Amino acid sequence: MQSALLIAGGQSHRLGQPKQSLEFEGESLVARAVGVLAQVAQQVTIVGPPGDRPKWAPVECDWVSDPYPHGGPLVGLATGLAAVRGTLVAVAPCDLPLLTPATYHALRSAAKGGGAAVATWQQSQPLVAVYWREATLVATQRLLAQGEHRAQRLLGVLPHELVERREVALNLNTPADLEWLGRTGLAGR
């Protein structure tokens, strides 16, 4: 794939600190996600909060700011899709530390023309996906014009395949989530 997007503009209310700079196994969650995406795409673009490029954004990545604060993940996805090139785009959030290149190889294999392949484990994860850029950009823009900001709604209007991937089950939203991950021995898989 030519492009990948790291969606990293969230507010991290429940965590109490920015997820982007949270460390796990000696590296930030952003660095972990960028490392995975860089193995499946030629260029990684980070979509982050409005304003100047933050210190936590790796210099090897392109940077795009959300157009307005707290717009939600659908705004981040639309902003990123408008900024990148390529037919297929891999997408990741910064708060799933167990993602691997195999996640995206499986999604790429399932991506059919004009829609998406979306990871799921008990619920779909529209920010862990491989999207056909043009169709998804049109769909996100249409939803935003209707006042919708939830990425889950995208799956109601875009043809997609669901791909079961257990590594998407752990989303780090609280300090307890990070502590639990350290105790389970799941790290490094």
PDB file of N, CA and C in Angstrom, residues 68 74-75 77-78 135-158:
ATOM      1  N   TYR A  68     -10.821  20.991  13.157  1.00  0.00           N
ATOM      2  CA  TYR A  68     -11.365  21.659  14.338  1.00  0.00           C
ATOM      3  C   TYR A  68     -11.250  20.719  15.534  1.00  0.00           C
ATOM      4  N   LEU A  74     -14.312  10.227  12.936  1.00  0.00           N
ATOM      5  CA  LEU A  74     -14.725  10.320  11.536  1.00  0.00           C
ATOM      6  C   LEU A  74     -14.110  11.555  10.871  1.00  0.00           C
ATOM      7  N   VAL A  75     -14.001  12.651  11.608  1.00  0.00           N
ATOM      8  CA  VAL A  75     -13.341  13.852  11.090  1.00  0.00           C
ATOM      9  C   VAL A  75     -11.876  13.543  10.817  1.00  0.00           C
ATOM     10  N   LEU A  77     -10.507  10.643  10.165  1.00  0.00           N
ATOM     11  CA  LEU A  77     -10.414   9.750   9.019  1.00  0.00           C
ATOM     12  C   LEU A  77     -10.617  10.518   7.709  1.00  0.00           C
ATOM     13  N   ALA A  78     -11.626  11.358   7.645  1.00  0.00           N
ATOM     14  CA  ALA A  78     -11.879  12.145   6.431  1.00  0.00           C
ATOM     15  C   ALA A  78     -10.710  13.078   6.129  1.00  0.00           C
ATOM     16  N   ALA A 135     -13.756   5.831  -2.313  1.00  0.00           N
ATOM     17  CA  ALA A 135     -15.111   5.503  -1.842  1.00  0.00           C
ATOM     18  C   ALA A 135     -15.287   5.882  -0.379  1.00  0.00           C
ATOM     19  N   THR A 136     -14.256   5.653   0.410  1.00  0.00           N
ATOM     20  CA  THR A 136     -14.354   5.952   1.841  1.00  0.00           C
ATOM     21  C   THR A 136     -14.351   7.448   2.088  1.00  0.00           C
ATOM     22  N   LEU A 137     -13.572   8.187   1.325  1.00  0.00           N
ATOM     23  CA  LEU A 137     -13.563   9.640   1.476  1.00  0.00           C
ATOM     24  C   LEU A 137     -14.947  10.214   1.168  1.00  0.00           C
ATOM     25  N   VAL A 138     -15.567   9.768   0.099  1.00  0.00           N
ATOM     26  CA  VAL A 138     -16.915  10.234  -0.249  1.00  0.00           C
ATOM     27  C   VAL A 138     -17.896   9.895   0.878  1.00  0.00           C
ATOM     28  N   ALA A 139     -17.812   8.670   1.387  1.00  0.00           N
ATOM     29  CA  ALA A 139     -18.740   8.242   2.447  1.00  0.00           C
ATOM     30  C   ALA A 139     -18.525   9.044   3.730  1.00  0.00           C
ATOM     31  N   THR A 140     -17.269   9.294   4.101  1.00  0.00           N
ATOM     32  CA  THR A 140     -17.020  10.063   5.333  1.00  0.00           C
ATOM     33  C   THR A 140     -17.508  11.498   5.178  1.00  0.00           C
ATOM     34  N   GLN A 141     -17.259  12.088   4.029  1.00  0.00           N
ATOM     35  CA  GLN A 141     -17.704  13.465   3.810  1.00  0.00           C
ATOM     36  C   GLN A 141     -19.232  13.574   3.831  1.00  0.00           C
ATOM     37  N   ARG A 142     -19.898  12.578   3.282  1.00  0.00           N
ATOM     38  CA  ARG A 142     -21.362  12.575   3.286  1.00  0.00           C
ATOM     39  C   ARG A 142     -21.886  12.473   4.727  1.00  0.00           C
ATOM     40  N   LEU A 143     -21.305  11.581   5.512  1.00  0.00           N
ATOM     41  CA  LEU A 143     -21.734  11.437   6.906  1.00  0.00           C
ATOM     42  C   LEU A 143     -21.484  12.714   7.703  1.00  0.00           C
ATOM     43  N   LEU A 144     -20.321  13.321   7.512  1.00  0.00           N
ATOM     44  CA  LEU A 144     -20.015  14.563   8.224  1.00  0.00           C
ATOM     45  C   LEU A 144     -20.993  15.674   7.837  1.00  0.00           C
ATOM     46  N   ALA A 145     -21.366  15.739   6.571  1.00  0.00           N
ATOM     47  CA  ALA A 145     -22.339  16.744   6.115  1.00  0.00           C
ATOM     48  C   ALA A 145     -23.700  16.540   6.770  1.00  0.00           C
ATOM     49  N   GLN A 146     -23.979  15.297   7.185  1.00  0.00           N
ATOM     50  CA  GLN A 146     -25.233  14.977   7.873  1.00  0.00           C
ATOM     51  C   GLN A 146     -25.120  15.175   9.385  1.00  0.00           C
ATOM     52  N   GLY A 147     -23.947  15.624   9.861  1.00  0.00           N
ATOM     53  CA  GLY A 147     -23.750  15.875  11.286  1.00  0.00           C
ATOM     54  C   GLY A 147     -23.252  14.673  12.072  1.00  0.00           C
ATOM     55  N   GLU A 148     -22.875  13.626  11.383  1.00  0.00           N
ATOM     56  CA  GLU A 148     -22.396  12.408  12.058  1.00  0.00           C
ATOM     57  C   GLU A 148     -20.884  12.493  12.277  1.00  0.00           C
ATOM     58  N   HIS A 149     -20.420  12.057  13.458  1.00  0.00           N
ATOM     59  CA  HIS A 149     -18.986  12.102  13.775  1.00  0.00           C
ATOM     60  C   HIS A 149     -18.449  10.759  14.256  1.00  0.00           C
ATOM     61  N   ARG A 150     -19.306   9.751  14.363  1.00  0.00           N
ATOM     62  CA  ARG A 150     -18.868   8.436  14.860  1.00  0.00           C
ATOM     63  C   ARG A 150     -18.394   7.561  13.698  1.00  0.00           C
ATOM     64  N   ALA A 151     -17.197   7.018  13.841  1.00  0.00           N
ATOM     65  CA  ALA A 151     -16.631   6.172  12.791  1.00  0.00           C
ATOM     66  C   ALA A 151     -17.452   4.901  12.583  1.00  0.00           C
ATOM     67  N   GLN A 152     -18.101   4.393  13.611  1.00  0.00           N
ATOM     68  CA  GLN A 152     -18.929   3.185  13.471  1.00  0.00           C
ATOM     69  C   GLN A 152     -20.003   3.376  12.400  1.00  0.00           C
ATOM     70  N   ARG A 153     -20.522   4.572  12.259  1.00  0.00           N
ATOM     71  CA  ARG A 153     -21.587   4.841  11.278  1.00  0.00           C
ATOM     72  C   ARG A 153     -21.113   4.612   9.853  1.00  0.00           C
ATOM     73  N   LEU A 154     -19.812   4.724   9.629  1.00  0.00           N
ATOM     74  CA  LEU A 154     -19.263   4.502   8.298  1.00  0.00           C
ATOM     75  C   LEU A 154     -19.582   3.096   7.802  1.00  0.00           C
ATOM     76  N   LEU A 155     -19.597   2.140   8.704  1.00  0.00           N
ATOM     77  CA  LEU A 155     -19.841   0.752   8.309  1.00  0.00           C
ATOM     78  C   LEU A 155     -21.284   0.513   7.874  1.00  0.00           C
ATOM     79  N   GLY A 156     -22.160   1.431   8.194  1.00  0.00           N
ATOM     80  CA  GLY A 156     -23.545   1.327   7.741  1.00  0.00           C
ATOM     81  C   GLY A 156     -23.750   1.797   6.311  1.00  0.00           C
ATOM     82  N   VAL A 157     -22.770   2.506   5.758  1.00  0.00           N
ATOM     83  CA  VAL A 157     -22.936   3.061   4.412  1.00  0.00           C
ATOM     84  C   VAL A 157     -21.866   2.602   3.426  1.00  0.00           C
ATOM     85  N   LEU A 158     -20.864   1.887   3.904  1.00  0.00           N
ATOM     86  CA  LEU A 158     -19.753   1.480   3.054  1.00  0.00           C
ATOM     87  C   LEU A 158     -19.686  -0.045   2.994  1.00  0.00           C
TER      88      LEU A 158
END
